[in-house]
Amino acid sequence: MKNKILLNKIKEEFPKLKIIKYKIIEKGWDNSVLLINNKYIFRFPRNKENLSHFKSELSILKELNKISKIKLPDYIFISKERSFGGYKLIEGFDFTKRVFNKLNNKEYIAKQLAHFLSILHNFPIKKARKSGFSETINYNIEGRRKEFEERKRIYFSTLSKEEVKCVVKYHEIFFSLNSKFKKVIRHGDLVEDHILVNVKNNKINGIIDFGDTNIGDPAADFAYFYTFDKEFVNKIYKNYKGPKDKNFLLRAKYYRYQISMNNAYYGVINKDKKLLNKGLKDINKLTKENFYKNLI
């Protein structure tokens, strides 16, 4: 029923668009997503907060598309009230480790990512705020410190002695880093399924889903790339023209490992054994590797 309502909205707003077939895209909490005619992606914000953010997305993407060498969502269908919209599908494989290992010229991919991050992080912050973007405390050091204090009881009652030592040391190192970084507008969710790769041509086809874009630490947008290897991260950073500081990559590595902590925490809270075990497995691995020594 809901899908028919969304389809009717598209038909009412864009009568010239003949809908032959459609597919529901299940990903994402913030938007309902439809693939129309295997050609267009339509996104419908699920609530008022997401709607406000969607309107901000439209504003910044319009500006970024003028200067980006990588394809970004270019909304050619925008409803009169700017309550939903559609853009031409950007094709490509998710940027997983498997895909990464197939690439012949990782240097070029690193330069592409550096270009995107440079134009995004150098976007005028005043203009970003005017468009409706704001800082999200969950993604900065102050927010992480408060979060850790709230989660201590769960960590200490769930993890082994060695795991607790690992988690505590991990947070101590991060909190000791210089928090006086230059705040930027950042993607906020730069992970495998939001980076689309053309393996055959050895290039990034596009970057999508700006639903978590916010103002904060630029290092967070580098976090996912530690999934691959340090050398690749260094190549991106070398070509990156955004604001840098001496602890930039240390914070980026911290953000990367935060997902393991989140998995353990939410596994307990939601009584999700699979998620808990995934988090514990990662933490055990990090403990055995004494990973925090590599952060210093």
PDB file of C-alpha atoms in Angstrom:
ATOM      1  CA  MET A   1       0.000   0.000   0.000  1.00  0.00           C
ATOM      2  CA  LYS A   2       2.772   2.418   0.974  1.00  0.00           C
ATOM      3  CA  ASN A   3       4.631   1.712  -2.262  1.00  0.00           C
ATOM      4  CA  LYS A   4       1.545   2.588  -4.289  1.00  0.00           C
ATOM      5  CA  ILE A   5       1.262   5.878  -2.418  1.00  0.00           C
ATOM      6  CA  LEU A   6       4.870   6.722  -3.276  1.00  0.00           C
ATOM      7  CA  LEU A   7       4.350   5.741  -6.916  1.00  0.00           C
ATOM      8  CA  ASN A   8       1.248   7.921  -7.104  1.00  0.00           C
ATOM      9  CA  LYS A   9       3.230  10.859  -5.734  1.00  0.00           C
ATOM     10  CA  ILE A  10       5.774  10.433  -8.525  1.00  0.00           C
ATOM     11  CA  LYS A  11       3.015  10.192 -11.143  1.00  0.00           C
ATOM     12  CA  GLU A  12       1.265  13.300  -9.814  1.00  0.00           C
ATOM     13  CA  GLU A  13       4.409  15.416  -9.675  1.00  0.00           C
ATOM     14  CA  PHE A  14       6.011  14.118 -12.873  1.00  0.00           C
ATOM     15  CA  PRO A  15       3.239  13.006 -15.283  1.00  0.00           C
ATOM     16  CA  LYS A  16       5.639  12.891 -18.240  1.00  0.00           C
ATOM     17  CA  LEU A  17       7.688  10.163 -16.567  1.00  0.00           C
ATOM     18  CA  LYS A  18       6.230   6.865 -17.757  1.00  0.00           C
ATOM     19  CA  ILE A  19       6.719   4.243 -15.060  1.00  0.00           C
ATOM     20  CA  ILE A  20       7.184   0.817 -16.635  1.00  0.00           C
ATOM     21  CA  LYS A  21       8.586  -0.972 -13.590  1.00  0.00           C
ATOM     22  CA  TYR A  22       9.898  -0.229 -10.135  1.00  0.00           C
ATOM     23  CA  LYS A  23      11.869  -1.851  -7.345  1.00  0.00           C
ATOM     24  CA  ILE A  24      11.976  -1.176  -3.612  1.00  0.00           C
ATOM     25  CA  ILE A  25      15.459  -0.481  -2.256  1.00  0.00           C
ATOM     26  CA  GLU A  26      15.510  -1.765   1.329  1.00  0.00           C
ATOM     27  CA  LYS A  27      18.671   0.013   2.485  1.00  0.00           C
ATOM     28  CA  GLY A  28      18.560   2.953   4.857  1.00  0.00           C
ATOM     29  CA  TRP A  29      16.574   4.154   7.858  1.00  0.00           C
ATOM     30  CA  ASP A  30      16.094   7.763   6.848  1.00  0.00           C
ATOM     31  CA  ASN A  31      14.452   7.456   3.444  1.00  0.00           C
ATOM     32  CA  SER A  32      12.137   5.204   1.474  1.00  0.00           C
ATOM     33  CA  VAL A  33      13.853   4.513  -1.838  1.00  0.00           C
ATOM     34  CA  LEU A  34      12.444   3.395  -5.186  1.00  0.00           C
ATOM     35  CA  LEU A  35      14.307   2.424  -8.351  1.00  0.00           C
ATOM     36  CA  ILE A  36      12.186   3.475 -11.324  1.00  0.00           C
ATOM     37  CA  ASN A  37      12.623   1.821 -14.747  1.00  0.00           C
ATOM     38  CA  ASN A  38      16.098   0.632 -13.676  1.00  0.00           C
ATOM     39  CA  LYS A  39      17.160   4.197 -14.407  1.00  0.00           C
ATOM     40  CA  TYR A  40      16.147   6.626 -11.658  1.00  0.00           C
ATOM     41  CA  ILE A  41      16.539   6.579  -7.877  1.00  0.00           C
ATOM     42  CA  PHE A  42      13.731   8.339  -5.977  1.00  0.00           C
ATOM     43  CA  ARG A  43      14.176   9.138  -2.296  1.00  0.00           C
ATOM     44  CA  PHE A  44      11.343   9.952   0.127  1.00  0.00           C
ATOM     45  CA  PRO A  45      12.308  11.257   3.606  1.00  0.00           C
ATOM     46  CA  ARG A  46      10.578   9.236   6.344  1.00  0.00           C
ATOM     47  CA  ASN A  47       9.989  12.056   8.857  1.00  0.00           C
ATOM     48  CA  LYS A  48      10.269  15.824   9.409  1.00  0.00           C
ATOM     49  CA  GLU A  49      13.896  15.654  10.521  1.00  0.00           C
ATOM     50  CA  ASN A  50      14.865  13.656   7.437  1.00  0.00           C
ATOM     51  CA  LEU A  51      12.832  16.015   5.255  1.00  0.00           C
ATOM     52  CA  SER A  52      14.726  19.021   6.587  1.00  0.00           C
ATOM     53  CA  HIS A  53      18.014  17.240   5.937  1.00  0.00           C
ATOM     54  CA  PHE A  54      16.905  16.237   2.437  1.00  0.00           C
ATOM     55  CA  LYS A  55      16.312  19.878   1.538  1.00  0.00           C
ATOM     56  CA  SER A  56      19.802  20.699   2.803  1.00  0.00           C
ATOM     57  CA  GLU A  57      21.192  17.855   0.668  1.00  0.00           C
ATOM     58  CA  LEU A  58      19.577  19.293  -2.438  1.00  0.00           C
ATOM     59  CA  SER A  59      21.256  22.643  -1.816  1.00  0.00           C
ATOM     60  CA  ILE A  60      24.785  21.357  -1.280  1.00  0.00           C
ATOM     61  CA  LEU A  61      24.642  18.746  -4.054  1.00  0.00           C
ATOM     62  CA  LYS A  62      23.655  21.445  -6.516  1.00  0.00           C
ATOM     63  CA  GLU A  63      26.880  23.277  -5.639  1.00  0.00           C
ATOM     64  CA  LEU A  64      29.135  20.220  -5.436  1.00  0.00           C
ATOM     65  CA  ASN A  65      27.990  18.868  -8.791  1.00  0.00           C
ATOM     66  CA  LYS A  66      29.379  21.999 -10.435  1.00  0.00           C
ATOM     67  CA  ILE A  67      32.937  21.183  -9.366  1.00  0.00           C
ATOM     68  CA  SER A  68      33.079  17.437  -8.679  1.00  0.00           C
ATOM     69  CA  LYS A  69      34.920  15.172 -11.126  1.00  0.00           C
ATOM     70  CA  ILE A  70      33.109  12.214  -9.563  1.00  0.00           C
ATOM     71  CA  LYS A  71      29.410  11.661 -10.173  1.00  0.00           C
ATOM     72  CA  LEU A  72      27.173  12.647  -7.274  1.00  0.00           C
ATOM     73  CA  PRO A  73      23.373  12.445  -7.052  1.00  0.00           C
ATOM     74  CA  ASP A  74      22.087  15.080  -9.479  1.00  0.00           C
ATOM     75  CA  TYR A  75      18.400  15.548  -8.771  1.00  0.00           C
ATOM     76  CA  ILE A  76      16.604  16.101 -12.078  1.00  0.00           C
ATOM     77  CA  PHE A  77      13.236  15.367 -10.464  1.00  0.00           C
ATOM     78  CA  ILE A  78      12.379  17.556  -7.458  1.00  0.00           C
ATOM     79  CA  SER A  79       8.814  17.822  -6.154  1.00  0.00           C
ATOM     80  CA  LYS A  80       7.261  21.280  -5.887  1.00  0.00           C
ATOM     81  CA  GLU A  81       7.556  21.296  -2.097  1.00  0.00           C
ATOM     82  CA  ARG A  82      11.042  19.716  -2.260  1.00  0.00           C
ATOM     83  CA  SER A  83       9.669  16.834  -0.199  1.00  0.00           C
ATOM     84  CA  PHE A  84      11.137  14.103  -2.419  1.00  0.00           C
ATOM     85  CA  GLY A  85      13.210  13.775  -5.552  1.00  0.00           C
ATOM     86  CA  GLY A  86      14.906  11.545  -8.066  1.00  0.00           C
ATOM     87  CA  TYR A  87      18.265  11.330  -9.802  1.00  0.00           C
ATOM     88  CA  LYS A  88      19.741   9.186 -12.547  1.00  0.00           C
ATOM     89  CA  LEU A  89      21.082   5.888 -11.216  1.00  0.00           C
ATOM     90  CA  ILE A  90      24.847   5.830 -10.725  1.00  0.00           C
ATOM     91  CA  GLU A  91      26.099   2.336 -11.485  1.00  0.00           C
ATOM     92  CA  GLY A  92      29.044   0.531  -9.943  1.00  0.00           C
ATOM     93  CA  PHE A  93      30.176  -2.092  -7.455  1.00  0.00           C
ATOM     94  CA  ASP A  94      30.244  -1.367  -3.729  1.00  0.00           C
ATOM     95  CA  PHE A  95      33.770  -0.452  -2.614  1.00  0.00           C
ATOM     96  CA  THR A  96      34.405  -3.610  -0.591  1.00  0.00           C
ATOM     97  CA  LYS A  97      37.780  -5.122   0.245  1.00  0.00           C
ATOM     98  CA  ARG A  98      37.196  -7.713  -2.462  1.00  0.00           C
ATOM     99  CA  VAL A  99      36.666  -4.980  -5.059  1.00  0.00           C
ATOM    100  CA  PHE A 100      39.653  -3.043  -3.720  1.00  0.00           C
ATOM    101  CA  ASN A 101      41.909  -6.062  -4.236  1.00  0.00           C
ATOM    102  CA  LYS A 102      40.826  -6.308  -7.886  1.00  0.00           C
ATOM    103  CA  LEU A 103      41.884  -2.748  -8.721  1.00  0.00           C
ATOM    104  CA  ASN A 104      45.060  -2.354 -10.757  1.00  0.00           C
ATOM    105  CA  ASN A 105      45.736   1.337 -10.174  1.00  0.00           C
ATOM    106  CA  LYS A 106      44.978   2.167  -6.558  1.00  0.00           C
ATOM    107  CA  GLU A 107      46.937   5.410  -6.889  1.00  0.00           C
ATOM    108  CA  TYR A 108      44.284   6.814  -9.245  1.00  0.00           C
ATOM    109  CA  ILE A 109      41.446   5.730  -6.953  1.00  0.00           C
ATOM    110  CA  ALA A 110      43.211   7.440  -4.041  1.00  0.00           C
ATOM    111  CA  LYS A 111      43.486  10.658  -6.063  1.00  0.00           C
ATOM    112  CA  GLN A 112      39.782  10.510  -6.929  1.00  0.00           C
ATOM    113  CA  LEU A 113      38.823  10.133  -3.276  1.00  0.00           C
ATOM    114  CA  ALA A 114      41.214  12.915  -2.275  1.00  0.00           C
ATOM    115  CA  HIS A 115      39.614  15.194  -4.869  1.00  0.00           C
ATOM    116  CA  PHE A 116      36.105  14.514  -3.571  1.00  0.00           C
ATOM    117  CA  LEU A 117      37.064  14.956   0.081  1.00  0.00           C
ATOM    118  CA  SER A 118      38.953  18.151  -0.738  1.00  0.00           C
ATOM    119  CA  ILE A 119      36.028  19.883  -2.449  1.00  0.00           C
ATOM    120  CA  LEU A 120      33.598  18.691   0.211  1.00  0.00           C
ATOM    121  CA  HIS A 121      35.729  19.679   3.211  1.00  0.00           C
ATOM    122  CA  ASN A 122      36.580  23.051   1.650  1.00  0.00           C
ATOM    123  CA  PHE A 123      32.925  23.884   1.081  1.00  0.00           C
ATOM    124  CA  PRO A 124      32.215  27.200   2.883  1.00  0.00           C
ATOM    125  CA  ILE A 125      31.065  26.320   6.386  1.00  0.00           C
ATOM    126  CA  LYS A 126      28.839  29.406   6.650  1.00  0.00           C
ATOM    127  CA  LYS A 127      27.104  28.396   3.452  1.00  0.00           C
ATOM    128  CA  ALA A 128      26.643  24.873   4.799  1.00  0.00           C
ATOM    129  CA  ARG A 129      25.059  26.187   8.005  1.00  0.00           C
ATOM    130  CA  LYS A 130      22.816  28.473   5.979  1.00  0.00           C
ATOM    131  CA  SER A 131      21.676  25.429   4.002  1.00  0.00           C
ATOM    132  CA  GLY A 132      20.610  23.797   7.267  1.00  0.00           C
ATOM    133  CA  PHE A 133      23.565  21.595   8.199  1.00  0.00           C
ATOM    134  CA  SER A 134      24.662  21.497  11.827  1.00  0.00           C
ATOM    135  CA  GLU A 135      27.218  19.801  14.055  1.00  0.00           C
ATOM    136  CA  THR A 136      26.368  16.347  15.387  1.00  0.00           C
ATOM    137  CA  ILE A 137      27.890  15.829  18.837  1.00  0.00           C
ATOM    138  CA  ASN A 138      27.921  12.031  18.411  1.00  0.00           C
ATOM    139  CA  TYR A 139      30.693  12.437  15.856  1.00  0.00           C
ATOM    140  CA  ASN A 140      33.153  14.582  17.801  1.00  0.00           C
ATOM    141  CA  ILE A 141      35.518  13.969  20.704  1.00  0.00           C
ATOM    142  CA  GLU A 142      33.262  15.593  23.304  1.00  0.00           C
ATOM    143  CA  GLY A 143      30.373  13.409  22.201  1.00  0.00           C
ATOM    144  CA  ARG A 144      32.492  10.261  22.232  1.00  0.00           C
ATOM    145  CA  ARG A 145      33.740  10.984  25.770  1.00  0.00           C
ATOM    146  CA  LYS A 146      30.199  11.368  27.066  1.00  0.00           C
ATOM    147  CA  GLU A 147      29.126   8.260  25.175  1.00  0.00           C
ATOM    148  CA  PHE A 148      31.952   6.180  26.652  1.00  0.00           C
ATOM    149  CA  GLU A 149      31.055   7.194  30.208  1.00  0.00           C
ATOM    150  CA  GLU A 150      27.461   6.126  29.563  1.00  0.00           C
ATOM    151  CA  ARG A 151      28.538   2.779  28.122  1.00  0.00           C
ATOM    152  CA  LYS A 152      31.180   1.780  30.690  1.00  0.00           C
ATOM    153  CA  ARG A 153      28.808  -0.395  32.713  1.00  0.00           C
ATOM    154  CA  ILE A 154      27.870  -2.409  29.636  1.00  0.00           C
ATOM    155  CA  TYR A 155      31.459  -2.835  28.495  1.00  0.00           C
ATOM    156  CA  PHE A 156      32.736  -3.836  31.936  1.00  0.00           C
ATOM    157  CA  SER A 157      29.959  -6.375  32.543  1.00  0.00           C
ATOM    158  CA  THR A 158      30.226  -7.950  29.079  1.00  0.00           C
ATOM    159  CA  LEU A 159      33.903  -7.970  28.127  1.00  0.00           C
ATOM    160  CA  SER A 160      36.803  -9.974  29.511  1.00  0.00           C
ATOM    161  CA  LYS A 161      39.536  -8.320  31.587  1.00  0.00           C
ATOM    162  CA  GLU A 162      41.850  -8.083  28.582  1.00  0.00           C
ATOM    163  CA  GLU A 163      39.068  -6.739  26.363  1.00  0.00           C
ATOM    164  CA  VAL A 164      38.189  -4.078  28.944  1.00  0.00           C
ATOM    165  CA  LYS A 165      41.854  -3.071  29.088  1.00  0.00           C
ATOM    166  CA  CYS A 166      41.876  -2.796  25.313  1.00  0.00           C
ATOM    167  CA  VAL A 167      38.696  -0.706  25.166  1.00  0.00           C
ATOM    168  CA  VAL A 168      39.782   1.646  27.961  1.00  0.00           C
ATOM    169  CA  LYS A 169      43.236   2.173  26.451  1.00  0.00           C
ATOM    170  CA  TYR A 170      41.655   2.724  23.078  1.00  0.00           C
ATOM    171  CA  HIS A 171      39.470   5.540  24.388  1.00  0.00           C
ATOM    172  CA  GLU A 172      42.243   7.075  26.506  1.00  0.00           C
ATOM    173  CA  ILE A 173      44.440   7.484  23.442  1.00  0.00           C
ATOM    174  CA  PHE A 174      41.685   9.066  21.403  1.00  0.00           C
ATOM    175  CA  PHE A 175      40.680  11.489  24.137  1.00  0.00           C
ATOM    176  CA  SER A 176      44.294  12.581  24.494  1.00  0.00           C
ATOM    177  CA  LEU A 177      44.429  13.701  20.866  1.00  0.00           C
ATOM    178  CA  ASN A 178      44.206  17.374  20.027  1.00  0.00           C
ATOM    179  CA  SER A 179      40.537  18.194  19.518  1.00  0.00           C
ATOM    180  CA  LYS A 180      41.242  21.634  18.060  1.00  0.00           C
ATOM    181  CA  PHE A 181      40.711  20.580  14.468  1.00  0.00           C
ATOM    182  CA  LYS A 182      39.026  22.722  11.838  1.00  0.00           C
ATOM    183  CA  LYS A 183      35.387  21.732  11.483  1.00  0.00           C
ATOM    184  CA  VAL A 184      34.119  21.030   7.979  1.00  0.00           C
ATOM    185  CA  ILE A 185      31.070  19.819   6.128  1.00  0.00           C
ATOM    186  CA  ARG A 186      31.588  16.075   5.779  1.00  0.00           C
ATOM    187  CA  HIS A 187      29.825  13.155   4.129  1.00  0.00           C
ATOM    188  CA  GLY A 188      29.252  11.400   7.440  1.00  0.00           C
ATOM    189  CA  ASP A 189      28.708   7.879   6.095  1.00  0.00           C
ATOM    190  CA  LEU A 190      31.444   7.214   3.578  1.00  0.00           C
ATOM    191  CA  VAL A 191      31.333   3.411   3.562  1.00  0.00           C
ATOM    192  CA  GLU A 192      31.398   0.582   1.031  1.00  0.00           C
ATOM    193  CA  ASP A 193      27.869   0.862  -0.414  1.00  0.00           C
ATOM    194  CA  HIS A 194      28.086   4.636  -0.807  1.00  0.00           C
ATOM    195  CA  ILE A 195      31.223   4.505  -2.978  1.00  0.00           C
ATOM    196  CA  LEU A 196      30.498   2.971  -6.390  1.00  0.00           C
ATOM    197  CA  VAL A 197      33.391   1.568  -8.396  1.00  0.00           C
ATOM    198  CA  ASN A 198      33.900   0.662 -12.055  1.00  0.00           C
ATOM    199  CA  VAL A 199      36.365  -2.213 -11.694  1.00  0.00           C
ATOM    200  CA  LYS A 200      36.909  -2.632 -15.447  1.00  0.00           C
ATOM    201  CA  ASN A 201      37.926   1.000 -15.940  1.00  0.00           C
ATOM    202  CA  ASN A 202      39.652   1.210 -12.561  1.00  0.00           C
ATOM    203  CA  LYS A 203      37.822   4.280 -11.300  1.00  0.00           C
ATOM    204  CA  ILE A 204      35.170   5.475  -8.894  1.00  0.00           C
ATOM    205  CA  ASN A 205      31.913   6.006 -10.755  1.00  0.00           C
ATOM    206  CA  GLY A 206      30.171   7.920  -8.016  1.00  0.00           C
ATOM    207  CA  ILE A 207      29.540   8.709  -4.366  1.00  0.00           C
ATOM    208  CA  ILE A 208      25.985   8.615  -3.050  1.00  0.00           C
ATOM    209  CA  ASP A 209      23.784   8.943   0.035  1.00  0.00           C
ATOM    210  CA  PHE A 210      24.402  12.253   1.759  1.00  0.00           C
ATOM    211  CA  GLY A 211      21.740  11.474   4.363  1.00  0.00           C
ATOM    212  CA  ASP A 212      24.203  11.726   7.267  1.00  0.00           C
ATOM    213  CA  THR A 213      26.126  14.758   6.033  1.00  0.00           C
ATOM    214  CA  ASN A 214      26.950  17.087   8.930  1.00  0.00           C
ATOM    215  CA  ILE A 215      29.532  19.504  10.313  1.00  0.00           C
ATOM    216  CA  GLY A 216      32.455  18.122  12.284  1.00  0.00           C
ATOM    217  CA  ASP A 217      35.825  16.385  12.225  1.00  0.00           C
ATOM    218  CA  PRO A 218      37.117  15.828   8.650  1.00  0.00           C
ATOM    219  CA  ALA A 219      39.113  12.797   9.855  1.00  0.00           C
ATOM    220  CA  ALA A 220      35.890  10.810  10.232  1.00  0.00           C
ATOM    221  CA  ASP A 221      35.498  10.682   6.441  1.00  0.00           C
ATOM    222  CA  PHE A 222      38.836   8.832   6.202  1.00  0.00           C
ATOM    223  CA  ALA A 223      37.866   6.117   8.685  1.00  0.00           C
ATOM    224  CA  TYR A 224      36.457   3.518   6.294  1.00  0.00           C
ATOM    225  CA  PHE A 225      39.612   3.446   4.181  1.00  0.00           C
ATOM    226  CA  TYR A 226      41.497   1.771   7.031  1.00  0.00           C
ATOM    227  CA  THR A 227      39.447  -1.280   6.025  1.00  0.00           C
ATOM    228  CA  PHE A 228      41.985  -1.677   3.231  1.00  0.00           C
ATOM    229  CA  ASP A 229      45.510  -0.722   4.267  1.00  0.00           C
ATOM    230  CA  LYS A 230      47.532   2.118   5.764  1.00  0.00           C
ATOM    231  CA  GLU A 231      49.387   2.729   2.504  1.00  0.00           C
ATOM    232  CA  PHE A 232      46.120   3.452   0.693  1.00  0.00           C
ATOM    233  CA  VAL A 233      45.013   5.882   3.410  1.00  0.00           C
ATOM    234  CA  ASN A 234      48.357   7.668   3.188  1.00  0.00           C
ATOM    235  CA  LYS A 235      47.954   8.025  -0.588  1.00  0.00           C
ATOM    236  CA  ILE A 236      44.579   9.669  -0.127  1.00  0.00           C
ATOM    237  CA  TYR A 237      45.913  11.951   2.600  1.00  0.00           C
ATOM    238  CA  LYS A 238      48.934  12.938   0.493  1.00  0.00           C
ATOM    239  CA  ASN A 239      46.639  14.200  -2.289  1.00  0.00           C
ATOM    240  CA  TYR A 240      44.039  15.658   0.082  1.00  0.00           C
ATOM    241  CA  LYS A 241      43.795  19.475  -0.029  1.00  0.00           C
ATOM    242  CA  GLY A 242      41.493  19.937   2.938  1.00  0.00           C
ATOM    243  CA  PRO A 243      42.429  21.041   6.492  1.00  0.00           C
ATOM    244  CA  LYS A 244      45.113  18.844   8.072  1.00  0.00           C
ATOM    245  CA  ASP A 245      46.612  18.551  11.549  1.00  0.00           C
ATOM    246  CA  LYS A 246      49.174  16.320  13.263  1.00  0.00           C
ATOM    247  CA  ASN A 247      46.605  13.952  14.786  1.00  0.00           C
ATOM    248  CA  PHE A 248      44.334  13.738  11.746  1.00  0.00           C
ATOM    249  CA  LEU A 249      45.060  10.128  10.761  1.00  0.00           C
ATOM    250  CA  LEU A 250      45.153   8.951  14.374  1.00  0.00           C
ATOM    251  CA  ARG A 251      41.580  10.158  14.829  1.00  0.00           C
ATOM    252  CA  ALA A 252      40.603   8.581  11.515  1.00  0.00           C
ATOM    253  CA  LYS A 253      41.858   5.215  12.749  1.00  0.00           C
ATOM    254  CA  TYR A 254      39.922   5.669  15.976  1.00  0.00           C
ATOM    255  CA  TYR A 255      36.685   6.282  14.087  1.00  0.00           C
ATOM    256  CA  ARG A 256      37.327   3.118  12.078  1.00  0.00           C
ATOM    257  CA  TYR A 257      37.518   0.932  15.179  1.00  0.00           C
ATOM    258  CA  GLN A 258      34.520   2.554  16.840  1.00  0.00           C
ATOM    259  CA  ILE A 259      32.203   0.261  14.885  1.00  0.00           C
ATOM    260  CA  SER A 260      33.494  -2.751  16.854  1.00  0.00           C
ATOM    261  CA  MET A 261      32.631  -1.000  20.108  1.00  0.00           C
ATOM    262  CA  ASN A 262      29.181  -0.105  18.790  1.00  0.00           C
ATOM    263  CA  ASN A 263      28.501  -3.688  17.736  1.00  0.00           C
ATOM    264  CA  ALA A 264      29.339  -4.995  21.207  1.00  0.00           C
ATOM    265  CA  TYR A 265      27.272  -2.312  22.918  1.00  0.00           C
ATOM    266  CA  TYR A 266      24.152  -2.561  20.754  1.00  0.00           C
ATOM    267  CA  GLY A 267      24.421  -6.341  20.760  1.00  0.00           C
ATOM    268  CA  VAL A 268      23.887  -6.252  24.531  1.00  0.00           C
ATOM    269  CA  ILE A 269      21.247  -3.511  24.506  1.00  0.00           C
ATOM    270  CA  ASN A 270      19.170  -5.132  21.749  1.00  0.00           C
ATOM    271  CA  LYS A 271      19.848  -8.713  22.916  1.00  0.00           C
ATOM    272  CA  ASP A 272      21.304  -9.419  19.491  1.00  0.00           C
ATOM    273  CA  LYS A 273      23.804 -12.251  20.024  1.00  0.00           C
ATOM    274  CA  LYS A 274      24.974 -12.165  16.418  1.00  0.00           C
ATOM    275  CA  LEU A 275      25.852  -8.483  16.634  1.00  0.00           C
ATOM    276  CA  LEU A 276      27.409  -8.914  20.084  1.00  0.00           C
ATOM    277  CA  ASN A 277      29.579 -11.798  18.905  1.00  0.00           C
ATOM    278  CA  LYS A 278      30.672  -9.789  15.886  1.00  0.00           C
ATOM    279  CA  GLY A 279      31.746  -6.938  18.142  1.00  0.00           C
ATOM    280  CA  LEU A 280      33.501  -9.264  20.579  1.00  0.00           C
ATOM    281  CA  LYS A 281      35.286 -11.045  17.734  1.00  0.00           C
ATOM    282  CA  ASP A 282      36.658  -7.738  16.459  1.00  0.00           C
ATOM    283  CA  ILE A 283      37.628  -6.563  19.936  1.00  0.00           C
ATOM    284  CA  ASN A 284      39.363  -9.887  20.638  1.00  0.00           C
ATOM    285  CA  LYS A 285      41.293  -9.535  17.413  1.00  0.00           C
ATOM    286  CA  LEU A 286      42.292  -5.978  18.266  1.00  0.00           C
ATOM    287  CA  THR A 287      43.313  -7.035  21.776  1.00  0.00           C
ATOM    288  CA  LYS A 288      45.559  -9.824  20.489  1.00  0.00           C
ATOM    289  CA  GLU A 289      47.151  -7.452  18.010  1.00  0.00           C
ATOM    290  CA  ASN A 290      47.601  -4.783  20.715  1.00  0.00           C
ATOM    291  CA  PHE A 291      46.249  -2.446  18.066  1.00  0.00           C
ATOM    292  CA  TYR A 292      46.308   0.578  20.351  1.00  0.00           C
ATOM    293  CA  LYS A 293      50.100   0.510  20.346  1.00  0.00           C
ATOM    294  CA  ASN A 294      49.914   1.311  16.637  1.00  0.00           C
ATOM    295  CA  LEU A 295      47.895   4.433  17.383  1.00  0.00           C
ATOM    296  CA  ILE A 296      50.705   6.112  19.270  1.00  0.00           C
TER     297      ILE A 296
END
